[in-house]
Amino acid sequence: MQASRANAARNVLVTGANRGLGLAFCQRLLARGDHVVATCRRPGKAVALNTLAGHHPGRLHVLPLDVAAPKSHDELARELPLVLGEEGRLDLLINNAGVLHSGERFGKLTAANFEDSFRTNALGPLLLTQALAPLLIDGARVVNLSSQLGAVSQVTRFGTPSYAVSKAALNMVGAQLAHALHDRGIVVVCVHPGWVSTDMGGEGAQITPETSAGGLLDVIDALQPEDSGRFLDWQGETVAW
Ligand code: NAP
């Protein structure tokens, strides 16, 4: 079995990489020498990513991916060997892309928000991981950006229900994938990044995307096979389901 190359340059794929936490992951990964496949819905409009690519020639590839569209997963799986090389494999997949529909009120809930949240936040990471599984090394890491808001035991009020429900589903996706990929030594975790100052985190957020991404990468580096299926925060503490 190949071991994940914790201290060597790795091949990492990040979804939703054009802004927020996804962009911060890419910056951190590049700074430590990794090869990054940064995916986003509209590469042509991903100004920050394309600027970053200019500063790291040959180490940052920007590819299109809509995580809510399974056809897009298949196209990415076909394109990846072109940037990784025929023998190239991914050491780490960061399922970061996510959506939060704000302003939901009980009495005015619509199916559309729930369907979009489910497709993007839960089904997307599941089907993308399945599509990319042949391109993961044995011993790889798969990290799902979940949220404390998806923890059933920590619900204290009615709020952002389509998001909360979809992140609870993502937590189950993590548990299922941990078993599906166990025999290949692939470690799958769900993580809570903290309350982060991004477009989604909004005002009042407690930490920067750089701090969160840095903490999460330390947590990811320290993952052991027995951690597969766990729910951890950006400082490595267990989050109750
Ligand atoms: P953000 O600033 O709103 O960025 C979200 C990213 O996801 C954007 O790049 C967006 O791309 C992308 N995205 C949305 N739908 C997509 C789709 N269908 N296909 C591909 N990309 C898509 O959010 P963030 O704060 O960086 O959040 C990153 C992750 O952390 C999310 O999963 C979020 O739920 C989780 N999280 C964040 C916080 C927080 O406090 N910020 C807390 C807990 C968990 P576009 O630009 O194309 O929309």
Short mmCIF file of C-alpha atoms in Angstrom, two decimals, residues 16 21 40 44 67 74 102 105 122 146 150 157 165-166 182 200 205 239-240:
data_model
loop_
_atom_site.label_atom_id
_atom_site.label_comp_id
_atom_site.label_asym_id
_atom_site.label_seq_id
_atom_site.Cartn_x
_atom_site.Cartn_y
_atom_site.Cartn_z
CA GLY A 16 -14.60 25.88 -4.69
CA LEU A 21 -11.43 29.06 2.38
CA CYS A 40 -14.12 26.29 -9.59
CA GLY A 44 -12.24 32.45 -16.65
CA VAL A 67 -19.79 20.02 -7.73
CA ASP A 74 -16.74 12.94 -15.06
CA SER A 102 -29.53 32.77 3.97
CA ARG A 105 -37.96 31.48 7.50
CA ALA A 122 -23.73 16.48 0.39
CA SER A 146 -18.71 20.32 7.00
CA GLY A 150 -24.72 20.15 10.72
CA ARG A 157 -32.28 27.43 17.50
CA VAL A 165 -29.75 19.59 6.93
CA SER A 166 -27.33 19.27 4.02
CA HIS A 182 -11.14 1.72 4.08
CA MET A 200 -20.29 32.89 3.81
CA ALA A 205 -16.42 35.80 12.16
CA VAL A 239 -16.93 17.72 17.16
CA ALA A 240 -20.01 15.95 18.54
#
